[in-house]
Coordinates of C-alpha atoms and ligand atoms in Angstrom, one line a residue:
Chain G
M1 CA 3.6 11.7 2.6
W2 CA 5.1 8.9 0.5
V3 CA 8.3 8.1 -1.2
Y4 CA 8.9 5.7 -4.1
D5 CA 11.1 2.7 -3.7
K6 CA 12.6 1.8 -7.1
K7 CA 12.1 -2.0 -6.9
L8 CA 9.4 -4.6 -7.0
E9 CA 8.2 -6.2 -3.9
Y10 CA 8.7 -9.6 -5.5
P11 CA 10.8 -10.2 -8.7
I12 CA 9.0 -10.6 -12.0
N13 CA 10.5 -11.8 -15.2
I14 CA 8.1 -13.1 -17.8
S15 CA 9.4 -14.0 -21.3
K16 CA 6.1 -15.3 -22.8
T17 CA 3.8 -13.1 -24.9
D18 CA 0.2 -13.7 -23.9
P19 CA -2.3 -10.8 -24.3
K20 CA -5.2 -13.1 -23.2
M21 CA -3.6 -13.8 -19.8
A22 CA -2.7 -10.1 -19.5
Q23 CA -6.4 -9.3 -20.0
A24 CA -7.3 -11.7 -17.2
I25 CA -4.7 -10.3 -14.8
L26 CA -5.8 -6.8 -15.6
T27 CA -8.8 -7.4 -13.3
Q28 CA -6.4 -7.2 -10.3
Y29 CA -5.3 -3.8 -11.6
G30 CA -8.7 -2.0 -11.9
G31 CA -11.3 -4.6 -11.2
P32 CA -13.7 -5.0 -8.2
N33 CA -11.3 -7.0 -6.1
G34 CA -8.2 -5.5 -7.5
E35 CA -5.2 -3.8 -5.8
L36 CA -6.2 -0.2 -6.7
A37 CA -9.5 -0.7 -4.9
A38 CA -7.7 -2.4 -2.0
S39 CA -5.2 0.5 -1.6
L40 CA -7.8 3.3 -1.9
R41 CA -10.2 1.5 0.5
Y42 CA -7.6 1.1 3.3
L43 CA -5.9 4.5 2.8
S44 CA -9.4 6.2 2.9
Q45 CA -10.7 4.2 5.8
R46 CA -7.6 4.8 8.0
Y47 CA -8.6 8.4 9.0
T48 CA -11.5 7.3 11.1
M49 CA -9.9 4.3 12.8
P50 CA -10.5 4.6 16.6
N51 CA -7.0 3.7 17.7
N52 CA -3.4 3.9 16.4
M53 CA -3.2 0.2 15.8
G54 CA -6.0 0.6 13.3
K55 CA -4.4 3.7 11.7
A56 CA -1.0 2.0 11.4
L57 CA -2.3 -1.2 10.0
L58 CA -4.5 0.4 7.4
T59 CA -1.7 2.8 6.4
D60 CA 0.8 0.0 6.1
I61 CA -1.5 -2.5 4.2
G62 CA -2.8 0.3 2.0
T63 CA 0.8 1.1 1.1
E64 CA 1.7 -2.5 0.4
E65 CA -1.3 -2.7 -1.9
L66 CA 0.3 0.0 -4.1
A67 CA 3.4 -2.3 -4.4
H68 CA 1.0 -5.0 -5.5
L69 CA -0.6 -2.7 -8.0
E70 CA 2.9 -2.2 -9.5
M71 CA 3.5 -6.0 -9.6
V72 CA 0.2 -6.6 -11.4
A73 CA 1.0 -3.8 -14.0
T74 CA 4.5 -5.3 -14.4
M75 CA 3.0 -8.7 -15.3
I76 CA 0.6 -7.1 -17.9
Y77 CA 3.5 -5.1 -19.3
Q78 CA 5.8 -8.0 -19.7
L79 CA 3.1 -10.3 -21.2
T80 CA 2.3 -7.7 -23.9
Q81 CA 5.6 -5.8 -24.5
F82 CA 6.5 -7.9 -27.6
A83 CA 2.9 -8.5 -28.8
D84 CA 1.9 -7.2 -32.3
P85 CA -1.6 -6.4 -33.3
E86 CA -1.9 -9.9 -34.9
D87 CA -1.3 -11.4 -31.4
Y88 CA -4.1 -9.3 -29.9
K89 CA -6.4 -10.4 -32.7
E90 CA -5.6 -14.1 -32.3
A91 CA -6.0 -13.9 -28.5
D92 CA -9.4 -12.2 -29.1
V93 CA -8.5 -9.1 -27.2
S94 CA -8.6 -6.7 -30.1
G95 CA -11.3 -4.7 -28.2
Y96 CA -8.8 -3.6 -25.5
Y97 CA -6.1 -3.0 -28.1
S98 CA -8.4 -0.8 -30.2
I99 CA -8.9 1.6 -27.3
W100 CA -5.7 1.5 -25.3
D101 CA -3.0 -0.1 -27.5
K102 CA -0.6 -1.4 -24.9
G103 CA -1.5 1.2 -22.3
I104 CA -2.3 -0.2 -18.9
H105 CA -5.8 1.1 -18.0
P106 CA -7.5 0.4 -14.7
D107 CA -10.3 -1.9 -15.9
S108 CA -11.7 -5.2 -14.9
A109 CA -11.0 -8.2 -17.0
G110 CA -14.5 -7.6 -18.5
G111 CA -13.5 -4.1 -19.6
V112 CA -15.4 -2.2 -16.9
P113 CA -13.4 0.9 -15.9
F114 CA -12.4 1.3 -12.3
T115 CA -15.0 2.9 -10.1
A116 CA -14.9 4.1 -6.5
S117 CA -18.1 2.2 -6.0
Y118 CA -15.9 -0.8 -5.2
I119 CA -15.1 0.7 -1.9
N120 CA -16.9 2.0 1.2
T121 CA -15.7 4.3 4.0
M122 CA -18.2 4.0 6.9
G123 CA -16.8 6.5 9.4
K124 CA -17.5 5.7 13.0
D125 CA -18.7 2.2 12.1
T126 CA -15.2 0.6 12.2
I127 CA -16.6 -2.9 12.4
A128 CA -18.4 -2.4 9.1
D129 CA -15.2 -1.2 7.5
L130 CA -13.1 -4.0 8.9
Q131 CA -15.7 -6.6 7.8
E132 CA -15.6 -5.2 4.3
D133 CA -11.8 -5.4 4.5
L134 CA -11.8 -9.1 5.5
A135 CA -14.3 -9.8 2.7
A136 CA -12.1 -7.9 0.2
E137 CA -9.0 -9.9 1.1
A138 CA -10.9 -13.1 0.8
K139 CA -12.2 -12.1 -2.6
A140 CA -8.8 -11.0 -3.8
R141 CA -7.4 -14.3 -2.7
A142 CA -10.1 -16.1 -4.6
T143 CA -9.3 -14.0 -7.7
Y144 CA -5.7 -15.0 -7.6
E145 CA -6.7 -18.6 -7.3
N146 CA -8.9 -18.2 -10.4
L147 CA -5.9 -16.6 -12.2
L148 CA -3.7 -19.5 -11.1
D149 CA -6.3 -21.9 -12.6
L150 CA -5.7 -20.2 -15.9
T151 CA -1.9 -20.8 -16.1
N152 CA 0.8 -23.3 -15.4
E153 CA 3.6 -20.9 -16.5
P154 CA 6.2 -20.9 -13.7
E155 CA 7.1 -17.2 -14.4
L156 CA 3.5 -16.3 -13.7
V157 CA 2.7 -18.8 -10.9
G158 CA 5.5 -17.3 -8.8
P159 CA 4.3 -13.7 -8.5
L160 CA 0.6 -14.8 -8.6
S161 CA 1.2 -17.2 -5.7
F162 CA 3.1 -14.5 -3.8
L163 CA 0.2 -12.1 -4.2
R164 CA -2.3 -14.7 -3.1
E165 CA -0.3 -15.4 0.0
R166 CA -0.2 -11.7 0.9
E167 CA -4.1 -11.6 0.8
I168 CA -4.0 -14.4 3.4
V169 CA -1.6 -12.4 5.7
H170 CA -3.7 -9.2 5.3
F171 CA -6.9 -11.2 6.1
Q172 CA -5.1 -12.5 9.3
R173 CA -4.0 -9.0 10.4
F174 CA -7.4 -7.5 9.8
G175 CA -8.9 -10.3 11.8
E176 CA -6.5 -9.5 14.7
L177 CA -7.3 -5.8 14.5
L178 CA -11.0 -6.6 14.7
D179 CA -10.3 -8.8 17.8
N180 CA -8.3 -6.0 19.3
L181 CA -11.1 -3.4 18.7
E182 CA -13.6 -5.6 20.5
F183 CA -12.0 -4.4 23.7
D184 CA -12.1 -0.7 22.8
K185 CA -14.8 0.9 24.9
N186 CA -15.7 3.4 22.2
I187 CA -16.7 0.9 19.7
R188 CA -18.0 -1.9 21.9
K189 CA -21.5 -0.7 21.2
Q190 CA -21.1 -1.6 17.5
Y191 CA -22.2 -5.0 16.4
F192 CA -19.7 -7.8 17.0
I193 CA -19.8 -11.5 16.5
K194 CA -18.9 -13.1 19.8
K195 CA -16.7 -16.1 20.0
P196 CA -18.7 -19.3 20.3
R197 CA -18.9 -20.6 23.9
I198 CA -18.7 -24.3 23.1
D199 CA -17.8 -25.3 26.6
S200 CA -21.2 -24.1 28.0
L201 CA -23.1 -26.5 25.8
Y202 CA -21.9 -29.5 27.9
Chain Z
M1 CA 23.3 21.7 15.4
N2 CA 24.5 23.2 18.7
K3 CA 21.0 23.6 20.2
M4 CA 18.7 20.7 20.5
L5 CA 15.5 21.4 18.5
D6 CA 12.2 20.5 20.0
K7 CA 10.0 18.0 18.2
Q8 CA 7.9 20.6 16.4
E9 CA 10.9 22.7 15.3
L10 CA 12.6 19.6 14.0
E11 CA 9.5 18.3 12.2
R12 CA 9.1 21.7 10.5
K13 CA 12.8 21.7 9.4
I14 CA 12.3 18.2 8.0
Q15 CA 9.2 19.3 6.2
E16 CA 11.1 22.3 4.6
L17 CA 14.0 20.2 3.5
T18 CA 11.8 17.4 2.2
F19 CA 9.9 20.0 0.1
S20 CA 13.3 21.3 -1.2
A21 CA 14.2 17.7 -2.1
V22 CA 10.9 17.1 -3.9
E23 CA 11.3 20.3 -5.9
L24 CA 14.9 19.6 -6.8
N25 CA 14.0 16.0 -7.6
L26 CA 11.4 17.1 -10.2
F27 CA 13.7 19.8 -11.6
L28 CA 16.5 17.3 -12.0
D29 CA 14.2 14.9 -13.8
T30 CA 14.0 17.3 -16.7
H31 CA 17.5 18.9 -16.1
P32 CA 19.6 15.9 -15.3
N33 CA 23.0 17.7 -15.9
D34 CA 22.4 21.0 -14.1
A35 CA 25.4 21.2 -11.9
Q36 CA 24.0 23.8 -9.5
A37 CA 20.9 21.8 -8.9
L38 CA 22.9 18.6 -8.4
Q39 CA 25.0 20.4 -5.7
D40 CA 21.9 21.8 -4.0
Y41 CA 20.3 18.4 -4.0
Q42 CA 23.3 16.8 -2.5
Y43 CA 23.3 19.4 0.3
V44 CA 19.6 19.0 0.9
I45 CA 19.6 15.2 1.2
N46 CA 22.7 15.2 3.4
T47 CA 21.2 17.7 5.8
L48 CA 17.8 16.0 5.6
Q49 CA 19.3 12.6 6.5
Q50 CA 21.0 14.1 9.6
L51 CA 17.8 15.7 10.8
K52 CA 15.8 12.5 10.2
D53 CA 18.4 10.5 12.2
L54 CA 18.1 13.1 15.0
Y55 CA 14.3 12.8 14.9
N56 CA 14.3 9.1 14.8
Q57 CA 16.7 8.9 17.8
N58 CA 14.7 11.3 19.9
Y59 CA 11.1 11.1 18.9
G60 CA 10.3 7.8 17.2
P61 CA 10.0 6.4 13.7
L62 CA 9.2 8.5 10.7
L63 CA 9.2 5.6 8.3
N64 CA 7.7 2.2 9.0
F65 CA 11.0 0.8 8.1
G66 CA 14.2 2.4 7.0
Y67 CA 16.1 4.5 9.5
A68 CA 14.7 4.4 13.0
S69 CA 16.3 2.1 15.6
V70 CA 13.8 -0.3 17.2
N71 CA 12.7 -0.1 20.8
D72 CA 13.3 -3.4 22.6
N73 CA 9.9 -3.8 24.1
Y74 CA 7.4 -1.9 22.0
W75 CA 6.6 -1.2 18.3
N76 CA 6.3 2.6 18.6
W77 CA 4.6 2.8 15.2
V78 CA 1.3 2.0 16.9
S79 CA 2.0 4.0 20.1
E80 CA -1.1 5.8 21.4
E81 CA 1.1 8.8 22.3
E82 CA 1.9 9.5 18.7
K83 CA -0.3 11.6 16.5
W84 CA -1.0 10.6 12.9
P85 CA -0.3 13.3 10.2
W86 CA -3.9 14.2 9.7
E87 CA -4.6 14.7 13.4
N88 CA -4.3 18.3 14.6
V89 CA -5.8 18.1 18.1
Ligands
FE2_301 FE1 -4.3 -7.3 0.3

């Protein structure tokens, strides 16, 4: 089971009102490479991991992604808390406002509602799951880099950079888990990219 | 506790008290000044903490971080001897 810890993983304090940037950041809430997809993906895949290192890592990263989901929502909340309808109109995000007001809805930046189609759970094919996870972390990192291209605001650059860094660490840990599973006899029959043997070329 | 509980008994007691804590937590959210509930909640979380400490000392970590002391030479969280909550065999 889970318990809630009443604090953010990284402090966020945004004074600027910017509904346009909020709309861009929303994609990490309910978009294809967002934190909700990440958390659900790992927490759903963990049941069929072949060893306890896999079960632990997917549980722990899936849990951390929920803390990231909260950080993303916090940024959206603070960017819009003092906005009036006129600000939404000027920022050209009156479409979102007309449906949800200031509600934080799991959509992509393009307004596509969250769908479980963003995630796969392949059962005994652990390698397929982990390769998806590595790709997901790389895509989430790229998304944070795109968001960082859209702002110079230090109050946003801090948390966005932190979230980008976490994707790099998650990618690293998933890679190490994949390496570890290569030696597991139960999954050795699954497809695996071997380390290149450069020495044998000479 | 005069008699040492085995792992399963202790886990069941922790589950019972955790459920009491969850129930009282929700009740207090909508009845924040109910004195009886506050007293029950205090009792439940104190007892729960004692049992969790006992579990952590004897059978390994319940939380990934929080209460358990750390073994010097192995991260028990990934130990192959431990079952995960969804595993019943
Ligand atoms: Fe991640």
